[in-house]
Amino acid sequence: MSDLEDRLTEIVGAGHVLTDGDLKASYETDWTRRFTGESRCVVRPADTAQVAAVVRACADAGVPITVQGGNTGLVGASIPAGGEVLLSLGRLTELDRVDTLEAQVTVGAGVTLEKLQQHARAAGLDVGVDLAARSAATVGGLVATNAGGVRVVRYGSMREQLTGFEAVLADGSVITRLAGLAKDNTGYDLTQLLAGSEGTLAVITKVRLRLVPLMTARSVALVAVAGVAEALDLLVTARAGLPFLAAAELFLADGLDLVRGYGRLAAPFTETYPAYVVLECAAPKDQTDDLLEVLAESEAVLDATVASDAAGVARLWAHREMHTEAISAAGVPVKLDVSVPLAELASLVDELPATVAAIAPAARPIIFGHMAEGNLHVNVLDAGDLAERVTDAVLRLVASKHGSISSEHGVGRAKAHWLSLSRSAAEIDTMRRIKASLDPAGLLNPGVLLP
Ligand code: 2HG
Ligand code: ZN
C-alpha cells in the first residue's frame, strides 16, 4: 500500500478503504451500466471530520476525488474517470430529531430519500421531493444534482427544500450552516450555490431540509389522451381545478408497452392510445370528487381510471414509475433528460423520433417525463456506437427550442461537452472562476459539469 492508502486507513479504518477490484466494482459502474471507470480506492468515511481528513490527505497527495452517494445518478457524475479516490458517503446516515416547530430536519448526506421520508412521516410531516429511486438515492446526491422528481409541480426541486448544509471544501476546511433561518440576507447564498454543483465545489456532508405537511389522502388518475397537446390541455384544466394537484406525469404508447411487458401489468384500458397522463391530488381530505369533476370537464380525456386506496394508487403509478427499470431491462439506453418551454413540448415530442432516426435508424426512443415542467426523459435504446451523435442531435434540437440540455439529472460527464448549448460563454467563464476559487487544484470531481 502507498502512503496515501496508509493515511486513509488511519482515518477511516482498514475495513473502509477498499482496494480490491471485486470490492470496488459496484462503486465503479453507474446504474445504467453506461459509465464505468476505475478508482484508485474506495473510501467510506463515517462523519464530517473523517471526510475532511480524507479530503486533506488527497489534497496533500495531489490525488483527485470522485464523490458518490447512492450511485443512482444517470449522467456519470459519480463514476471516476480513472485513478481518483472514490469517496462514498453512504455511511453518513445520521438522522436528527425532526424539528416540528420549524418543520425542518438535519440529516447526513448518506441518508436515503426513503429513510428520510419515513423519518419525516413518523413526525407527521413529509419531504417535498419524491422520485422512483427513493430506496437508494441519498440526500447528499439529491442536493448535489438538484434532483426534481414527481412533486416539483407542487413543491419545487431539491434546492427549494434546502435551508442549510455542512460541507468540506477542497482544502479540507468545513463550513457548517445548519440553523435553517427562514429569513437571512447576510451575503452570498452558499447553500444555494452548492445545490446542483455536482460535487465540483465541495463535499456535502449534512443537509437541513424544509418539510411539508403530510398529505394522507391521495387520489390518482391514469388518463388516456390523443397526444401531447391534449395532455397539456388537461394540465391547464387540472392546475385550475385542483388546488391539491401534486403530480402531472406523461408517457407514450411505446413506453406503456415496454412497462407492461416488463412488469406483467394488465392493460389499463380496453383500447390503446397515443399518450397517457398520471395526475395525483394529495391532500388532508379526499379529493377524488374534484379529480373526477376535472376529468369530466376536460375534452382531452379519452378514457380514465381513478384510484384512492393505497394498492390502487401504487398500481396506477407503476405504469409511470417502472419506465426506468423496464428500459434498463431492454438494454443500456442513452439517457437525455431535457426540458423546453411548455409551448414547445408537443413539437419536441413530434420531432424527436425523426431526429433520432436520421442518425440511428434502428434506435428506439422512449419518451416520458414530468409534463408540468416541460421535462422529458428521452431514453434511446439500441443506439449502439452512435450514442454520441444521437446525443448531439437531440440536445441541439432541444437548444433550438430554447430548452435545457439537463432538466433534473445534472450535466455530469455525459453532457459536459454540450454545456454551451444551454449556458453562455460568460456564464461558463463565471462558473469556471467560482470553481477555481474554491478548488484551485481541480481536486473535486474533475471532468464533471465543466467541459
Ligand atoms: C424519472 O423521472 C427519473 O423516473 C429517471 O428521472 C428518468 O430513467 C430516466 O430517464
Ligand atoms: Zn425524472
Short mmCIF file of C-alpha atoms and ligand atoms in Angstrom, two decimals:
data_model
loop_
_atom_site.label_atom_id
_atom_site.label_comp_id
_atom_site.label_asym_id
_atom_site.label_seq_id
_atom_site.Cartn_x
_atom_site.Cartn_y
_atom_site.Cartn_z
CA MET A 1 0.00 0.00 0.00
CA SER A 2 1.13 3.53 -0.73
CA ASP A 3 1.47 6.39 1.71
CA LEU A 4 -1.95 7.75 0.73
CA GLU A 5 -3.74 4.44 1.35
CA ASP A 6 -1.92 4.15 4.70
CA ARG A 7 -3.08 7.60 5.69
CA LEU A 8 -6.67 6.92 4.55
CA THR A 9 -6.67 3.67 6.53
CA GLU A 10 -5.57 5.57 9.63
CA ILE A 11 -8.51 7.93 9.16
CA VAL A 12 -11.40 5.56 8.40
CA GLY A 13 -10.11 2.14 9.45
CA ALA A 14 -8.92 -0.74 7.28
CA GLY A 15 -12.41 -2.10 6.58
CA HIS A 16 -13.41 1.14 4.90
CA VAL A 17 -10.60 1.55 2.39
CA LEU A 18 -11.35 -0.81 -0.50
CA THR A 19 -8.54 -1.57 -2.92
CA ASP A 20 -9.63 -5.00 -4.13
CA GLY A 21 -11.15 -4.91 -7.64
CA ASP A 22 -14.14 -7.10 -6.72
CA LEU A 23 -14.99 -4.98 -3.69
CA LYS A 24 -14.69 -1.73 -5.65
CA ALA A 25 -16.68 -2.94 -8.67
CA SER A 26 -20.19 -1.93 -7.58
CA TYR A 27 -18.97 1.64 -6.98
CA GLU A 28 -17.26 1.91 -10.36
CA THR A 29 -20.20 1.34 -12.68
CA ASP A 30 -23.27 3.51 -12.67
CA TRP A 31 -26.89 2.40 -12.51
CA THR A 32 -27.33 2.49 -16.30
CA ARG A 33 -24.12 0.42 -16.90
CA ARG A 34 -23.12 3.08 -19.46
CA PHE A 35 -20.44 4.74 -17.30
CA THR A 36 -17.52 2.80 -15.86
CA GLY A 37 -14.19 3.97 -14.51
CA GLU A 38 -11.53 2.58 -12.23
CA SER A 39 -10.89 4.27 -8.91
CA ARG A 40 -7.60 4.16 -7.05
CA CYS A 41 -9.52 3.03 -3.98
CA VAL A 42 -12.96 3.45 -2.42
CA VAL A 43 -13.02 5.26 0.94
CA ARG A 44 -16.04 5.19 3.23
CA PRO A 45 -15.78 7.80 6.00
CA ALA A 46 -18.26 7.79 8.88
CA ASP A 47 -18.66 11.51 9.62
CA THR A 48 -17.75 15.04 8.57
CA ALA A 49 -14.44 15.00 10.46
CA GLN A 50 -13.35 11.88 8.62
CA VAL A 51 -14.46 13.34 5.27
CA ALA A 52 -12.38 16.45 6.00
CA ALA A 53 -9.33 14.36 6.91
CA VAL A 54 -9.73 12.24 3.74
CA VAL A 55 -10.01 15.34 1.54
CA ARG A 56 -6.93 16.86 3.20
CA ALA A 57 -4.95 13.64 2.66
CA CYS A 58 -5.91 13.54 -1.02
CA ALA A 59 -5.09 17.25 -1.42
CA ASP A 60 -1.66 16.70 0.13
CA ALA A 61 -1.03 13.77 -2.22
CA GLY A 62 -2.43 15.68 -5.23
CA VAL A 63 -4.90 12.86 -5.94
CA PRO A 64 -8.36 13.86 -7.25
CA ILE A 65 -11.60 12.72 -5.65
CA THR A 66 -14.85 11.40 -7.10
CA VAL A 67 -17.78 11.92 -4.74
CA GLN A 68 -20.54 9.32 -4.61
CA GLY A 69 -23.85 8.98 -2.75
CA GLY A 70 -26.29 6.20 -3.62
CA ASN A 71 -24.85 5.77 -7.14
CA THR A 72 -28.28 6.25 -8.71
CA GLY A 73 -27.12 9.17 -10.90
CA LEU A 74 -27.76 8.92 -14.63
CA VAL A 75 -25.04 11.21 -16.08
CA GLY A 76 -21.85 9.56 -14.85
CA ALA A 77 -21.08 12.29 -12.31
CA SER A 78 -20.17 9.89 -9.50
CA ILE A 79 -18.12 7.47 -11.60
CA PRO A 80 -14.33 8.08 -11.73
CA ALA A 81 -12.59 8.90 -14.99
CA GLY A 82 -9.66 6.78 -13.80
CA GLY A 83 -7.36 6.87 -10.78
CA GLU A 84 -9.43 9.05 -8.42
CA VAL A 85 -10.08 8.24 -4.79
CA LEU A 86 -13.79 7.37 -4.75
CA LEU A 87 -15.31 8.99 -1.69
CA SER A 88 -18.51 7.12 -0.82
CA LEU A 89 -20.79 8.96 1.62
CA GLY A 90 -23.13 6.04 2.32
CA ARG A 91 -22.11 5.82 5.99
CA LEU A 92 -23.16 9.39 6.81
CA THR A 93 -26.60 8.25 7.94
CA GLU A 94 -27.27 10.46 10.95
CA LEU A 95 -30.94 11.46 11.34
CA ASP A 96 -31.52 14.36 13.73
CA ARG A 97 -34.84 14.69 15.52
CA VAL A 98 -37.47 16.37 13.31
CA ASP A 99 -37.84 20.00 14.33
CA THR A 100 -41.64 20.26 14.24
CA LEU A 101 -41.58 23.94 15.25
CA GLU A 102 -39.56 24.96 12.18
CA ALA A 103 -40.84 21.98 10.13
CA GLN A 104 -37.23 21.17 9.22
CA VAL A 105 -34.75 18.37 9.78
CA THR A 106 -30.97 17.97 9.57
CA VAL A 107 -29.66 14.67 8.19
CA GLY A 108 -26.42 13.11 6.99
CA ALA A 109 -25.63 13.15 3.26
CA GLY A 110 -25.83 9.35 3.08
CA VAL A 111 -29.44 9.05 4.29
CA THR A 112 -31.66 7.63 1.56
CA LEU A 113 -34.72 9.55 0.45
CA GLU A 114 -36.92 6.66 1.61
CA LYS A 115 -35.40 6.70 5.14
CA LEU A 116 -35.85 10.46 5.26
CA GLN A 117 -39.48 10.13 4.16
CA GLN A 118 -40.16 7.53 6.86
CA HIS A 119 -38.48 9.74 9.45
CA ALA A 120 -40.47 12.84 8.45
CA ARG A 121 -43.76 10.93 8.24
CA ALA A 122 -43.30 9.48 11.72
CA ALA A 123 -43.30 13.11 12.91
CA GLY A 124 -46.45 13.98 10.92
CA LEU A 125 -44.58 15.78 8.12
CA ASP A 126 -43.23 14.80 4.70
CA VAL A 127 -40.43 15.53 2.25
CA GLY A 128 -41.30 17.79 -0.70
CA VAL A 129 -39.28 15.73 -3.17
CA ASP A 130 -40.15 12.22 -4.28
CA LEU A 131 -38.75 10.06 -7.08
CA ALA A 132 -38.63 6.44 -8.19
CA ALA A 133 -35.03 5.83 -6.98
CA ARG A 134 -36.07 6.71 -3.39
CA SER A 135 -34.77 3.49 -1.81
CA ALA A 136 -31.16 4.10 -2.88
CA ALA A 137 -30.78 7.80 -3.78
CA THR A 138 -29.19 9.75 -0.93
CA VAL A 139 -29.95 13.31 0.16
CA GLY A 140 -26.38 14.49 -0.47
CA GLY A 141 -26.66 13.37 -4.09
CA LEU A 142 -30.16 14.79 -4.41
CA VAL A 143 -28.85 18.20 -3.32
CA ALA A 144 -25.66 17.96 -5.39
CA THR A 145 -27.72 17.29 -8.53
CA ASN A 146 -30.67 19.50 -7.52
CA ALA A 147 -32.92 16.50 -8.17
CA GLY A 148 -36.53 17.07 -9.18
CA GLY A 149 -38.87 14.09 -9.39
CA VAL A 150 -42.65 13.81 -9.41
CA ARG A 151 -43.63 16.51 -6.89
CA VAL A 152 -41.95 19.55 -8.48
CA VAL A 153 -45.29 20.88 -9.74
CA ARG A 154 -46.26 21.26 -6.07
CA TYR A 155 -43.08 21.84 -4.02
CA GLY A 156 -40.24 22.60 -6.44
CA SER A 157 -36.90 20.82 -6.81
CA MET A 158 -34.39 19.88 -4.14
CA ARG A 159 -32.97 23.40 -3.89
CA GLU A 160 -36.38 24.68 -2.77
CA GLN A 161 -36.30 22.24 0.17
CA LEU A 162 -32.79 23.20 1.22
CA THR A 163 -32.30 25.57 4.17
CA GLY A 164 -28.74 24.72 5.23
CA PHE A 165 -25.75 22.47 4.80
CA GLU A 166 -22.45 21.26 6.15
CA ALA A 167 -19.70 20.67 3.61
CA VAL A 168 -16.00 20.02 3.32
CA LEU A 169 -14.08 22.27 0.93
CA ALA A 170 -11.26 21.11 -1.31
CA ASP A 171 -8.64 22.17 1.25
CA GLY A 172 -10.30 20.10 3.97
CA SER A 173 -11.90 23.05 5.78
CA VAL A 174 -15.51 22.71 6.90
CA ILE A 175 -18.46 25.10 6.53
CA THR A 176 -21.37 24.42 8.86
CA ARG A 177 -24.54 26.38 8.22
CA LEU A 178 -27.41 24.43 9.70
CA ALA A 179 -29.59 26.96 11.57
CA GLY A 180 -32.09 26.96 8.70
CA LEU A 181 -33.33 30.51 9.31
CA ALA A 182 -36.44 31.27 7.27
CA LYS A 183 -35.07 34.73 6.52
CA ASP A 184 -31.38 35.54 6.36
CA ASN A 185 -29.93 38.13 3.97
CA THR A 186 -26.31 38.18 5.05
CA GLY A 187 -24.46 37.92 1.78
CA TYR A 188 -23.89 35.29 -0.87
CA ASP A 189 -26.18 32.27 -0.60
CA LEU A 190 -23.63 29.47 -0.30
CA THR A 191 -26.36 26.92 0.42
CA GLN A 192 -27.92 27.51 -2.98
CA LEU A 193 -24.51 27.63 -4.66
CA LEU A 194 -23.95 24.00 -3.67
CA ALA A 195 -27.34 22.82 -4.95
CA GLY A 196 -26.68 21.48 -8.43
CA SER A 197 -22.89 21.88 -8.16
CA GLU A 198 -22.46 18.11 -8.74
CA GLY A 199 -19.66 17.63 -6.24
CA THR A 200 -17.37 20.08 -8.03
CA LEU A 201 -17.26 22.79 -5.33
CA ALA A 202 -17.41 20.94 -2.02
CA VAL A 203 -18.35 17.61 -0.47
CA ILE A 204 -21.77 17.97 1.17
CA THR A 205 -21.83 16.01 4.43
CA LYS A 206 -25.10 17.19 6.04
CA VAL A 207 -28.19 18.95 4.81
CA ARG A 208 -31.00 20.79 6.54
CA LEU A 209 -34.33 20.48 4.75
CA ARG A 210 -37.69 22.16 4.92
CA LEU A 211 -40.51 19.63 5.41
CA VAL A 212 -44.07 19.84 4.10
CA PRO A 213 -47.44 18.84 5.58
CA LEU A 214 -48.16 15.11 5.40
CA MET A 215 -50.98 14.58 2.91
CA THR A 216 -52.72 11.33 3.77
CA ALA A 217 -55.48 11.38 1.14
CA ARG A 218 -54.13 10.56 -2.31
CA SER A 219 -56.25 10.30 -5.45
CA VAL A 220 -54.61 9.26 -8.69
CA ALA A 221 -55.93 9.20 -12.25
CA LEU A 222 -54.38 7.44 -15.21
CA VAL A 223 -55.75 9.26 -18.23
CA ALA A 224 -55.63 8.35 -21.93
CA VAL A 225 -55.24 11.28 -24.35
CA ALA A 226 -54.70 11.74 -28.09
CA GLY A 227 -51.25 13.32 -27.81
CA VAL A 228 -49.01 15.79 -26.02
CA ALA A 229 -51.04 18.87 -26.99
CA GLU A 230 -54.12 17.25 -25.44
CA ALA A 231 -52.11 16.25 -22.36
CA LEU A 232 -51.16 19.91 -21.92
CA ASP A 233 -54.82 20.99 -22.28
CA LEU A 234 -55.62 18.58 -19.47
CA LEU A 235 -52.77 20.03 -17.40
CA VAL A 236 -54.24 23.53 -17.72
CA THR A 237 -57.67 22.29 -16.59
CA ALA A 238 -56.12 20.28 -13.74
CA ARG A 239 -53.98 23.17 -12.48
CA ALA A 240 -57.01 25.46 -12.41
CA GLY A 241 -59.44 22.96 -10.86
CA LEU A 242 -57.25 21.04 -8.43
CA PRO A 243 -55.64 23.16 -5.69
CA PHE A 244 -54.05 19.98 -4.30
CA LEU A 245 -52.53 18.84 -7.61
CA ALA A 246 -49.30 17.07 -6.59
CA ALA A 247 -48.10 15.38 -9.80
CA ALA A 248 -48.68 15.57 -13.55
CA GLU A 249 -46.70 12.98 -15.49
CA LEU A 250 -46.64 11.93 -19.14
CA PHE A 251 -45.76 8.78 -21.06
CA LEU A 252 -46.47 7.41 -24.52
CA ALA A 253 -47.84 4.21 -26.05
CA ASP A 254 -44.48 2.53 -26.70
CA GLY A 255 -43.35 3.22 -23.12
CA LEU A 256 -46.54 1.64 -21.78
CA ASP A 257 -45.94 -1.46 -23.95
CA LEU A 258 -42.43 -1.83 -22.57
CA VAL A 259 -43.55 -1.36 -18.96
CA ARG A 260 -46.46 -3.78 -19.30
CA GLY A 261 -44.19 -6.46 -20.73
CA TYR A 262 -41.57 -5.94 -18.03
CA GLY A 263 -43.97 -5.66 -15.07
CA ARG A 264 -46.57 -8.11 -16.41
CA LEU A 265 -49.22 -5.44 -15.96
CA ALA A 266 -52.75 -5.81 -17.29
CA ALA A 267 -53.89 -3.31 -19.93
CA PRO A 268 -55.25 -0.23 -18.12
CA PHE A 269 -57.85 0.34 -20.87
CA THR A 270 -59.55 -1.86 -23.45
CA GLU A 271 -58.12 0.29 -26.27
CA THR A 272 -54.59 1.66 -26.73
CA TYR A 273 -53.99 5.41 -27.01
CA PRO A 274 -51.09 7.60 -28.18
CA ALA A 275 -50.34 9.20 -24.80
CA TYR A 276 -51.12 8.88 -21.11
CA VAL A 277 -51.12 11.27 -18.16
CA VAL A 278 -50.87 10.47 -14.45
CA LEU A 279 -52.49 13.10 -12.25
CA GLU A 280 -52.30 12.97 -8.47
CA CYS A 281 -54.06 15.03 -5.83
CA ALA A 282 -52.53 14.76 -2.35
CA ALA A 283 -54.47 16.50 0.39
CA PRO A 284 -55.56 16.30 4.02
CA LYS A 285 -59.04 15.18 2.85
CA ASP A 286 -60.13 13.05 -0.11
CA GLN A 287 -60.10 14.96 -3.44
CA THR A 288 -61.48 12.19 -5.67
CA ASP A 289 -64.70 14.10 -6.43
CA ASP A 290 -62.74 17.17 -7.58
CA LEU A 291 -60.48 14.96 -9.68
CA LEU A 292 -63.47 13.25 -11.32
CA GLU A 293 -65.02 16.65 -12.00
CA VAL A 294 -61.87 17.85 -13.79
CA LEU A 295 -61.74 14.65 -15.86
CA ALA A 296 -65.41 15.08 -16.83
CA GLU A 297 -64.83 18.73 -17.72
CA SER A 298 -61.72 18.23 -19.88
CA GLU A 299 -62.30 17.49 -23.56
CA ALA A 300 -58.82 15.96 -23.74
CA VAL A 301 -59.82 12.88 -21.72
CA LEU A 302 -60.43 9.83 -23.93
CA ASP A 303 -60.58 7.36 -21.06
CA ALA A 304 -59.52 7.39 -17.41
CA THR A 305 -59.18 5.18 -14.38
CA VAL A 306 -59.02 6.55 -10.84
CA ALA A 307 -57.84 5.10 -7.52
CA SER A 308 -57.65 6.42 -3.99
CA ASP A 309 -56.77 3.28 -1.99
CA ALA A 310 -53.08 2.55 -1.36
CA ALA A 311 -52.94 -0.54 -3.60
CA GLY A 312 -54.79 1.19 -6.45
CA VAL A 313 -52.60 4.29 -6.20
CA ALA A 314 -49.45 2.13 -6.37
CA ARG A 315 -50.88 0.13 -9.29
CA LEU A 316 -51.57 3.26 -11.36
CA TRP A 317 -48.21 4.85 -10.52
CA ALA A 318 -46.37 1.67 -11.58
CA HIS A 319 -47.19 2.45 -15.23
CA ARG A 320 -45.09 5.61 -14.95
CA GLU A 321 -42.52 4.70 -12.31
CA MET A 322 -41.46 1.42 -13.91
CA HIS A 323 -40.25 3.12 -17.10
CA THR A 324 -36.62 3.41 -15.97
CA GLU A 325 -36.37 -0.25 -14.91
CA ALA A 326 -38.23 -1.55 -17.96
CA ILE A 327 -35.94 0.41 -20.28
CA SER A 328 -32.87 -0.83 -18.42
CA ALA A 329 -34.07 -4.41 -18.80
CA ALA A 330 -34.29 -3.83 -22.57
CA GLY A 331 -30.72 -2.54 -22.93
CA VAL A 332 -28.28 0.21 -21.99
CA PRO A 333 -30.04 3.42 -23.06
CA VAL A 334 -28.68 6.83 -23.94
CA LYS A 335 -30.43 8.96 -21.32
CA LEU A 336 -31.21 12.52 -22.31
CA ASP A 337 -33.03 14.47 -19.62
CA VAL A 338 -34.17 17.73 -21.20
CA SER A 339 -36.75 20.47 -20.76
CA VAL A 340 -38.36 23.01 -23.06
CA PRO A 341 -40.94 25.75 -22.59
CA LEU A 342 -44.38 24.11 -22.43
CA ALA A 343 -45.34 25.77 -25.71
CA GLU A 344 -42.59 23.71 -27.40
CA LEU A 345 -43.27 20.37 -25.70
CA ALA A 346 -45.63 18.90 -28.32
CA SER A 347 -43.41 19.88 -31.24
CA LEU A 348 -40.37 18.41 -29.48
CA VAL A 349 -42.12 15.07 -28.99
CA ASP A 350 -43.25 15.17 -32.64
CA GLU A 351 -39.76 15.87 -33.98
CA LEU A 352 -37.70 13.60 -31.72
CA PRO A 353 -38.27 10.25 -33.48
CA ALA A 354 -37.21 11.60 -36.88
CA THR A 355 -34.21 13.39 -35.34
CA VAL A 356 -33.02 10.13 -33.77
CA ALA A 357 -33.85 8.01 -36.84
CA ALA A 358 -31.86 10.32 -39.14
CA ILE A 359 -28.75 9.27 -37.23
CA ALA A 360 -29.56 5.83 -35.89
CA PRO A 361 -32.40 4.25 -37.90
CA ALA A 362 -32.53 1.17 -35.67
CA ALA A 363 -32.68 3.13 -32.41
CA ARG A 364 -35.84 3.22 -30.29
CA PRO A 365 -36.59 6.49 -28.46
CA ILE A 366 -38.83 6.06 -25.40
CA ILE A 367 -40.13 9.40 -24.14
CA PHE A 368 -41.74 10.12 -20.79
CA GLY A 369 -41.42 12.65 -18.01
CA HIS A 370 -42.64 15.43 -15.82
CA MET A 371 -45.11 17.25 -18.00
CA ALA A 372 -45.75 20.30 -15.83
CA GLU A 373 -42.08 21.36 -16.03
CA GLY A 374 -41.72 20.58 -19.74
CA ASN A 375 -39.22 17.93 -18.62
CA LEU A 376 -38.85 14.90 -20.89
CA HIS A 377 -36.69 11.84 -20.31
CA VAL A 378 -35.63 10.85 -23.79
CA ASN A 379 -34.26 7.32 -23.47
CA VAL A 380 -32.75 6.00 -26.68
CA LEU A 381 -32.35 2.22 -26.87
CA ASP A 382 -30.25 0.40 -29.47
CA ALA A 383 -28.20 3.47 -30.45
CA GLY A 384 -25.07 1.30 -30.42
CA ASP A 385 -21.91 3.25 -31.22
CA LEU A 386 -23.99 6.19 -32.47
CA ALA A 387 -24.75 7.27 -28.89
CA GLU A 388 -22.68 10.46 -29.04
CA ARG A 389 -24.13 11.54 -32.37
CA VAL A 390 -27.68 10.85 -31.19
CA THR A 391 -26.93 12.89 -28.06
CA ASP A 392 -25.62 15.76 -30.16
CA ALA A 393 -28.67 15.81 -32.45
CA VAL A 394 -31.23 15.61 -29.63
CA LEU A 395 -29.53 18.25 -27.48
CA ARG A 396 -29.24 20.61 -30.46
CA LEU A 397 -32.94 20.15 -31.21
CA VAL A 398 -33.74 20.98 -27.58
CA ALA A 399 -31.47 24.04 -27.63
CA SER A 400 -33.14 25.27 -30.84
CA LYS A 401 -36.39 25.33 -28.83
CA HIS A 402 -34.79 27.40 -26.02
CA GLY A 403 -34.67 24.36 -23.79
CA SER A 404 -32.21 22.94 -21.25
CA ILE A 405 -29.86 20.04 -22.01
CA SER A 406 -30.21 18.91 -18.40
CA SER A 407 -33.51 19.39 -16.66
CA GLU A 408 -33.08 17.46 -13.41
CA HIS A 409 -30.33 14.82 -13.68
CA GLY A 410 -27.36 17.16 -13.95
CA VAL A 411 -24.63 17.52 -16.53
CA GLY A 412 -22.13 15.01 -15.15
CA ARG A 413 -19.62 13.52 -17.56
CA ALA A 414 -22.38 12.69 -20.06
CA LYS A 415 -23.20 16.23 -21.14
CA ALA A 416 -20.23 18.40 -20.12
CA HIS A 417 -19.24 18.64 -23.78
CA TRP A 418 -22.63 20.23 -24.65
CA LEU A 419 -22.89 22.70 -21.76
CA SER A 420 -22.54 25.65 -24.13
CA LEU A 421 -25.87 24.75 -25.73
CA SER A 422 -27.61 25.84 -22.52
CA ARG A 423 -25.19 28.33 -20.92
CA SER A 424 -23.49 31.36 -22.46
CA ALA A 425 -19.69 31.75 -22.69
CA ALA A 426 -19.89 34.44 -19.99
CA GLU A 427 -21.83 32.10 -17.68
CA ILE A 428 -19.42 29.20 -18.20
CA ASP A 429 -16.50 31.53 -17.59
CA THR A 430 -18.08 32.70 -14.33
CA MET A 431 -18.67 29.10 -13.26
CA ARG A 432 -15.02 28.31 -14.01
CA ARG A 433 -13.90 31.23 -11.86
CA ILE A 434 -16.08 30.08 -8.96
CA LYS A 435 -14.66 26.56 -9.35
CA ALA A 436 -11.08 27.87 -9.48
CA SER A 437 -11.51 29.95 -6.34
CA LEU A 438 -12.98 27.08 -4.28
CA ASP A 439 -10.96 24.23 -5.79
CA PRO A 440 -7.84 25.74 -7.40
CA ALA A 441 -6.13 22.36 -7.85
CA GLY A 442 -9.19 20.83 -9.54
CA LEU A 443 -9.40 18.09 -6.92
CA LEU A 444 -13.16 17.57 -6.70
CA ASN A 445 -14.97 15.60 -9.44
CA PRO A 446 -12.65 16.57 -12.30
CA GLY A 447 -14.29 16.21 -15.73
CA VAL A 448 -17.79 16.61 -14.28
CA LEU A 449 -20.05 19.53 -15.23
CA LEU A 450 -17.44 21.89 -16.69
CA PRO A 451 -16.04 20.82 -20.06
C1 2HG B 1 -37.75 9.53 -13.57
O1 2HG B 1 -38.39 10.56 -13.74
C2 2HG B 1 -36.28 9.62 -13.38
O2 2HG B 1 -38.30 8.43 -13.48
C3 2HG B 1 -35.49 8.69 -14.30
O3 2HG B 1 -35.83 10.92 -13.51
C4 2HG B 1 -35.65 9.03 -15.74
O4 2HG B 1 -34.83 6.92 -16.45
C5 2HG B 1 -34.95 8.11 -16.71
O5 2HG B 1 -34.55 8.57 -17.79
ZN ZN B 2 -37.42 12.31 -13.77
#
